[in-house]
Amino acid sequence: MIKFQVGYETPFWREAGLSGFVLSLDDAFNVAFDNSPSDGSCGVIVGFLEGAHARTATGLPAEERHKTVIDALVKYFGPRAAEPFDIVEQDWMAEEFTRGCYEGRLGAGVWTQYGPALAAPVGRIHWAGAETSDVWNGYIDGAVRSGRRRSPRASRPFRRAAARSTGSPSAGRPAAGSRCGCCPTASGTGCC
């Protein structure tokens, strides 16, 4: 997958009553969205080359990839799309830790059937990350939510060890009246 952000002086497609959203079955650059700032200070279309289209394009010079993108945008939005002030691309296949995409996609029914197993601890290993989130799965928002969900549970053994080593039952515990975030008690009593 290769992601492109194409910048224009204005979100000119809006003047024609267009949303900036594209889903095409005919073009290599086949998914696009209006990603312009809310104040309209410039226009930005974000879109993707995916699958075989991305694998083919990754071997081309940047100018040829950009021409593929611009040609498609001209087809979708008219001749004004031929004049962006900037094109920024991210080739996810070139990234060491993603190797191809910005998110992991599960097949139909996999998340609803096996989702809880993706986030379940295995011994002392606690899983967190974008793909383990039940909200915004696969995106940075999901990764943050997952980390917040998992961190209190993962740190519980360390808080217990701190209490044992200091002899203080409150060492590593939340302040009185507050919660650690992982225990269901409203008062915090017996928390962790």
PDB file of C-alpha atoms in Angstrom:
ATOM      1  CA  MET A   1       0.000   0.000   0.000  1.00  0.00           C
ATOM      2  CA  ILE A   2       1.223   3.456  -0.901  1.00  0.00           C
ATOM      3  CA  LYS A   3      -0.549   6.431   0.660  1.00  0.00           C
ATOM      4  CA  PHE A   4      -0.564   9.839  -1.025  1.00  0.00           C
ATOM      5  CA  GLN A   5      -1.452  13.292   0.297  1.00  0.00           C
ATOM      6  CA  VAL A   6      -1.962  15.681  -2.620  1.00  0.00           C
ATOM      7  CA  GLY A   7      -2.059  19.378  -1.731  1.00  0.00           C
ATOM      8  CA  TYR A   8      -3.912  22.131  -3.595  1.00  0.00           C
ATOM      9  CA  GLU A   9      -4.312  25.855  -2.992  1.00  0.00           C
ATOM     10  CA  THR A  10      -8.018  25.335  -2.233  1.00  0.00           C
ATOM     11  CA  PRO A  11     -10.430  22.396  -1.915  1.00  0.00           C
ATOM     12  CA  PHE A  12     -11.737  23.286  -5.391  1.00  0.00           C
ATOM     13  CA  TRP A  13     -13.836  20.112  -5.751  1.00  0.00           C
ATOM     14  CA  ARG A  14     -16.207  21.474  -3.122  1.00  0.00           C
ATOM     15  CA  GLU A  15     -17.091  24.362  -5.449  1.00  0.00           C
ATOM     16  CA  ALA A  16     -18.465  21.741  -7.859  1.00  0.00           C
ATOM     17  CA  GLY A  17     -20.466  20.112  -5.070  1.00  0.00           C
ATOM     18  CA  LEU A  18     -18.099  17.143  -4.803  1.00  0.00           C
ATOM     19  CA  SER A  19     -17.191  15.566  -1.469  1.00  0.00           C
ATOM     20  CA  GLY A  20     -13.694  14.467  -2.439  1.00  0.00           C
ATOM     21  CA  PHE A  21     -14.575  10.817  -1.830  1.00  0.00           C
ATOM     22  CA  VAL A  22     -13.710   8.363  -4.600  1.00  0.00           C
ATOM     23  CA  LEU A  23     -14.049   4.616  -4.841  1.00  0.00           C
ATOM     24  CA  SER A  24     -13.147   3.340  -8.302  1.00  0.00           C
ATOM     25  CA  LEU A  25     -12.964  -0.141  -9.757  1.00  0.00           C
ATOM     26  CA  ASP A  26     -11.245   1.124 -12.907  1.00  0.00           C
ATOM     27  CA  ASP A  27      -8.124   2.962 -11.747  1.00  0.00           C
ATOM     28  CA  ALA A  28      -4.939   2.110  -9.865  1.00  0.00           C
ATOM     29  CA  PHE A  29      -5.435   5.139  -7.591  1.00  0.00           C
ATOM     30  CA  ASN A  30      -8.867   3.966  -6.573  1.00  0.00           C
ATOM     31  CA  VAL A  31      -9.629   5.209  -3.054  1.00  0.00           C
ATOM     32  CA  ALA A  32      -9.519   8.901  -2.134  1.00  0.00           C
ATOM     33  CA  PHE A  33     -10.924  11.221   0.530  1.00  0.00           C
ATOM     34  CA  ASP A  34     -11.015  14.951   1.213  1.00  0.00           C
ATOM     35  CA  ASN A  35      -8.425  15.453   3.951  1.00  0.00           C
ATOM     36  CA  SER A  36      -8.418  19.254   3.850  1.00  0.00           C
ATOM     37  CA  PRO A  37      -8.089  21.286   7.040  1.00  0.00           C
ATOM     38  CA  SER A  38     -11.490  22.258   8.438  1.00  0.00           C
ATOM     39  CA  ASP A  39     -10.762  25.946   7.841  1.00  0.00           C
ATOM     40  CA  GLY A  40     -10.358  25.310   4.093  1.00  0.00           C
ATOM     41  CA  SER A  41      -6.962  27.039   4.071  1.00  0.00           C
ATOM     42  CA  CYS A  42      -5.837  24.530   1.449  1.00  0.00           C
ATOM     43  CA  GLY A  43      -7.178  21.442  -0.247  1.00  0.00           C
ATOM     44  CA  VAL A  44      -5.813  17.979   0.431  1.00  0.00           C
ATOM     45  CA  ILE A  45      -6.854  14.712  -1.146  1.00  0.00           C
ATOM     46  CA  VAL A  46      -5.577  11.577   0.543  1.00  0.00           C
ATOM     47  CA  GLY A  47      -5.678   8.318  -1.365  1.00  0.00           C
ATOM     48  CA  PHE A  48      -4.048   4.988  -1.968  1.00  0.00           C
ATOM     49  CA  LEU A  49      -2.461   2.608  -4.401  1.00  0.00           C
ATOM     50  CA  GLU A  50      -3.276  -0.814  -2.983  1.00  0.00           C
ATOM     51  CA  GLY A  51      -2.457  -4.467  -3.645  1.00  0.00           C
ATOM     52  CA  ALA A  52      -1.034  -5.288  -7.081  1.00  0.00           C
ATOM     53  CA  HIS A  53      -1.215  -1.601  -8.069  1.00  0.00           C
ATOM     54  CA  ALA A  54       1.063  -0.688  -5.159  1.00  0.00           C
ATOM     55  CA  ARG A  55       3.456  -3.568  -5.814  1.00  0.00           C
ATOM     56  CA  THR A  56       3.817  -2.443  -9.422  1.00  0.00           C
ATOM     57  CA  ALA A  57       4.159   1.243  -8.543  1.00  0.00           C
ATOM     58  CA  THR A  58       6.797   0.736  -5.867  1.00  0.00           C
ATOM     59  CA  GLY A  59       9.325  -0.163  -8.555  1.00  0.00           C
ATOM     60  CA  LEU A  60       8.607   2.976 -10.598  1.00  0.00           C
ATOM     61  CA  PRO A  61      10.278   6.369 -10.214  1.00  0.00           C
ATOM     62  CA  ALA A  62       8.361   8.803  -8.000  1.00  0.00           C
ATOM     63  CA  GLU A  63       7.476  10.960 -11.018  1.00  0.00           C
ATOM     64  CA  GLU A  64       5.619   8.030 -12.633  1.00  0.00           C
ATOM     65  CA  ARG A  65       3.753   7.210  -9.412  1.00  0.00           C
ATOM     66  CA  HIS A  66       2.760  10.853  -9.083  1.00  0.00           C
ATOM     67  CA  LYS A  67       1.575  10.923 -12.716  1.00  0.00           C
ATOM     68  CA  THR A  68      -0.642   7.886 -12.042  1.00  0.00           C
ATOM     69  CA  VAL A  69      -2.167   9.668  -9.046  1.00  0.00           C
ATOM     70  CA  ILE A  70      -2.613  13.036 -10.777  1.00  0.00           C
ATOM     71  CA  ASP A  71      -4.098  11.461 -13.915  1.00  0.00           C
ATOM     72  CA  ALA A  72      -6.703   9.710 -11.761  1.00  0.00           C
ATOM     73  CA  LEU A  73      -7.470  12.900  -9.813  1.00  0.00           C
ATOM     74  CA  VAL A  74      -7.965  14.820 -13.066  1.00  0.00           C
ATOM     75  CA  LYS A  75     -10.405  12.118 -14.172  1.00  0.00           C
ATOM     76  CA  TYR A  76     -12.297  12.368 -10.861  1.00  0.00           C
ATOM     77  CA  PHE A  77     -12.196  16.130 -10.210  1.00  0.00           C
ATOM     78  CA  GLY A  78     -11.347  17.854 -13.482  1.00  0.00           C
ATOM     79  CA  PRO A  79      -8.370  19.779 -14.906  1.00  0.00           C
ATOM     80  CA  ARG A  80      -7.693  21.804 -11.741  1.00  0.00           C
ATOM     81  CA  ALA A  81      -6.475  18.570 -10.133  1.00  0.00           C
ATOM     82  CA  ALA A  82      -3.491  18.619 -12.515  1.00  0.00           C
ATOM     83  CA  GLU A  83      -1.847  21.422 -10.516  1.00  0.00           C
ATOM     84  CA  PRO A  84      -1.081  20.355  -6.938  1.00  0.00           C
ATOM     85  CA  PHE A  85       1.447  22.362  -4.964  1.00  0.00           C
ATOM     86  CA  ASP A  86       2.762  19.228  -3.245  1.00  0.00           C
ATOM     87  CA  ILE A  87       2.530  15.442  -3.224  1.00  0.00           C
ATOM     88  CA  VAL A  88       3.654  13.463  -0.201  1.00  0.00           C
ATOM     89  CA  GLU A  89       3.736   9.690  -0.337  1.00  0.00           C
ATOM     90  CA  GLN A  90       4.265   6.910   2.185  1.00  0.00           C
ATOM     91  CA  ASP A  91       5.205   3.488   0.837  1.00  0.00           C
ATOM     92  CA  TRP A  92       4.095   1.166   3.621  1.00  0.00           C
ATOM     93  CA  MET A  93       5.812  -1.784   1.922  1.00  0.00           C
ATOM     94  CA  ALA A  94       9.172  -0.112   2.558  1.00  0.00           C
ATOM     95  CA  GLU A  95       8.533   0.178   6.310  1.00  0.00           C
ATOM     96  CA  GLU A  96      10.466  -2.400   8.334  1.00  0.00           C
ATOM     97  CA  PHE A  97       7.744  -3.099  10.879  1.00  0.00           C
ATOM     98  CA  THR A  98       4.618  -2.945   8.718  1.00  0.00           C
ATOM     99  CA  ARG A  99       5.771  -4.469   5.449  1.00  0.00           C
ATOM    100  CA  GLY A 100       2.880  -3.376   3.353  1.00  0.00           C
ATOM    101  CA  CYS A 101      -0.029  -1.706   5.032  1.00  0.00           C
ATOM    102  CA  TYR A 102      -0.986   0.801   7.660  1.00  0.00           C
ATOM    103  CA  GLU A 103      -3.336  -1.627   9.370  1.00  0.00           C
ATOM    104  CA  GLY A 104      -4.035  -5.321   9.672  1.00  0.00           C
ATOM    105  CA  ARG A 105      -7.314  -6.333   8.111  1.00  0.00           C
ATOM    106  CA  LEU A 106      -9.120  -9.429   9.277  1.00  0.00           C
ATOM    107  CA  GLY A 107     -11.416 -11.468   7.097  1.00  0.00           C
ATOM    108  CA  ALA A 108     -15.196 -11.377   7.443  1.00  0.00           C
ATOM    109  CA  GLY A 109     -16.329 -12.649  10.845  1.00  0.00           C
ATOM    110  CA  VAL A 110     -12.821 -13.051  12.274  1.00  0.00           C
ATOM    111  CA  TRP A 111     -12.987 -10.052  14.644  1.00  0.00           C
ATOM    112  CA  THR A 112     -16.420 -10.916  16.007  1.00  0.00           C
ATOM    113  CA  GLN A 113     -15.489 -14.568  16.468  1.00  0.00           C
ATOM    114  CA  TYR A 114     -11.875 -14.314  17.660  1.00  0.00           C
ATOM    115  CA  GLY A 115     -11.366 -10.652  18.608  1.00  0.00           C
ATOM    116  CA  PRO A 116     -11.184 -11.190  22.374  1.00  0.00           C
ATOM    117  CA  ALA A 117      -8.468 -13.827  21.850  1.00  0.00           C
ATOM    118  CA  LEU A 118      -6.283 -11.260  20.075  1.00  0.00           C
ATOM    119  CA  ALA A 119      -6.088  -9.150  23.228  1.00  0.00           C
ATOM    120  CA  ALA A 120      -6.029 -11.913  25.869  1.00  0.00           C
ATOM    121  CA  PRO A 121      -2.800 -12.122  27.914  1.00  0.00           C
ATOM    122  CA  VAL A 122      -0.650 -15.204  27.469  1.00  0.00           C
ATOM    123  CA  GLY A 123       1.070 -15.765  30.780  1.00  0.00           C
ATOM    124  CA  ARG A 124       3.028 -12.606  31.514  1.00  0.00           C
ATOM    125  CA  ILE A 125       2.719 -11.325  27.946  1.00  0.00           C
ATOM    126  CA  HIS A 126       0.056  -8.645  27.522  1.00  0.00           C
ATOM    127  CA  TRP A 127      -0.955  -7.690  23.980  1.00  0.00           C
ATOM    128  CA  ALA A 128      -1.702  -4.123  23.003  1.00  0.00           C
ATOM    129  CA  GLY A 129      -1.747  -2.405  19.676  1.00  0.00           C
ATOM    130  CA  ALA A 130      -4.011  -1.111  16.958  1.00  0.00           C
ATOM    131  CA  GLU A 131      -5.159  -4.572  15.903  1.00  0.00           C
ATOM    132  CA  THR A 132      -6.252  -5.544  19.431  1.00  0.00           C
ATOM    133  CA  SER A 133      -8.578  -2.584  19.902  1.00  0.00           C
ATOM    134  CA  ASP A 134     -12.336  -3.055  19.726  1.00  0.00           C
ATOM    135  CA  VAL A 135     -12.765   0.604  18.726  1.00  0.00           C
ATOM    136  CA  TRP A 136     -10.869   2.101  15.764  1.00  0.00           C
ATOM    137  CA  ASN A 137      -9.206  -1.236  15.110  1.00  0.00           C
ATOM    138  CA  GLY A 138      -6.152  -0.840  12.909  1.00  0.00           C
ATOM    139  CA  TYR A 139      -5.666   2.891  13.448  1.00  0.00           C
ATOM    140  CA  ILE A 140      -3.582   5.028  15.828  1.00  0.00           C
ATOM    141  CA  ASP A 141      -6.670   5.876  17.881  1.00  0.00           C
ATOM    142  CA  GLY A 142      -7.211   2.146  18.420  1.00  0.00           C
ATOM    143  CA  ALA A 143      -3.560   1.691  19.404  1.00  0.00           C
ATOM    144  CA  VAL A 144      -3.840   4.436  22.042  1.00  0.00           C
ATOM    145  CA  ARG A 145      -7.097   2.963  23.385  1.00  0.00           C
ATOM    146  CA  SER A 146      -5.516  -0.478  23.489  1.00  0.00           C
ATOM    147  CA  GLY A 147      -2.471   0.785  25.384  1.00  0.00           C
ATOM    148  CA  ARG A 148      -4.669   2.556  27.914  1.00  0.00           C
ATOM    149  CA  ARG A 149      -6.761  -0.584  28.345  1.00  0.00           C
ATOM    150  CA  ARG A 150      -3.768  -2.848  28.767  1.00  0.00           C
ATOM    151  CA  SER A 151      -1.261  -0.794  30.800  1.00  0.00           C
ATOM    152  CA  PRO A 152      -2.975  -0.991  34.214  1.00  0.00           C
ATOM    153  CA  ARG A 153      -3.401  -4.742  33.864  1.00  0.00           C
ATOM    154  CA  ALA A 154       0.153  -5.294  32.676  1.00  0.00           C
ATOM    155  CA  SER A 155       1.609  -3.208  35.519  1.00  0.00           C
ATOM    156  CA  ARG A 156      -0.411  -4.990  38.232  1.00  0.00           C
ATOM    157  CA  PRO A 157       2.349  -7.575  39.008  1.00  0.00           C
ATOM    158  CA  PHE A 158       4.880  -4.749  39.397  1.00  0.00           C
ATOM    159  CA  ARG A 159       2.643  -2.907  41.856  1.00  0.00           C
ATOM    160  CA  ARG A 160       2.226  -6.117  43.856  1.00  0.00           C
ATOM    161  CA  ALA A 161       5.988  -6.698  43.839  1.00  0.00           C
ATOM    162  CA  ALA A 162       6.541  -3.110  45.047  1.00  0.00           C
ATOM    163  CA  ALA A 163       4.123  -3.699  47.918  1.00  0.00           C
ATOM    164  CA  ARG A 164       5.931  -6.902  48.911  1.00  0.00           C
ATOM    165  CA  SER A 165       9.411  -5.402  48.718  1.00  0.00           C
ATOM    166  CA  THR A 166       8.557  -2.295  50.743  1.00  0.00           C
ATOM    167  CA  GLY A 167       6.237  -3.991  53.180  1.00  0.00           C
ATOM    168  CA  SER A 168       3.675  -1.317  52.420  1.00  0.00           C
ATOM    169  CA  PRO A 169       0.338  -2.630  51.159  1.00  0.00           C
ATOM    170  CA  SER A 170      -0.318   0.700  49.427  1.00  0.00           C
ATOM    171  CA  ALA A 171       2.972   0.844  47.489  1.00  0.00           C
ATOM    172  CA  GLY A 172       2.235   1.159  43.803  1.00  0.00           C
ATOM    173  CA  ARG A 173      -1.512   1.554  44.406  1.00  0.00           C
ATOM    174  CA  PRO A 174      -3.627   4.434  43.230  1.00  0.00           C
ATOM    175  CA  ALA A 175      -4.308   7.209  45.721  1.00  0.00           C
ATOM    176  CA  ALA A 176      -7.214   6.646  48.099  1.00  0.00           C
ATOM    177  CA  GLY A 177     -10.537   7.170  46.395  1.00  0.00           C
ATOM    178  CA  SER A 178      -9.119   6.788  42.898  1.00  0.00           C
ATOM    179  CA  ARG A 179      -9.043   3.773  40.638  1.00  0.00           C
ATOM    180  CA  CYS A 180      -6.266   2.040  38.793  1.00  0.00           C
ATOM    181  CA  GLY A 181      -8.468   1.584  35.758  1.00  0.00           C
ATOM    182  CA  CYS A 182      -8.324  -2.199  35.736  1.00  0.00           C
ATOM    183  CA  CYS A 183     -10.364  -3.153  38.813  1.00  0.00           C
ATOM    184  CA  PRO A 184     -14.141  -2.967  38.769  1.00  0.00           C
ATOM    185  CA  THR A 185     -14.634  -1.571  42.285  1.00  0.00           C
ATOM    186  CA  ALA A 186     -15.971   1.968  42.381  1.00  0.00           C
ATOM    187  CA  SER A 187     -14.210   2.913  45.607  1.00  0.00           C
ATOM    188  CA  GLY A 188     -10.779   1.594  44.705  1.00  0.00           C
ATOM    189  CA  THR A 189     -10.896  -0.654  47.778  1.00  0.00           C
ATOM    190  CA  GLY A 190      -9.044  -3.861  47.000  1.00  0.00           C
ATOM    191  CA  CYS A 191      -7.789  -2.281  43.830  1.00  0.00           C
ATOM    192  CA  CYS A 192      -5.027  -4.404  42.338  1.00  0.00           C
TER     193      CYS A 192
END
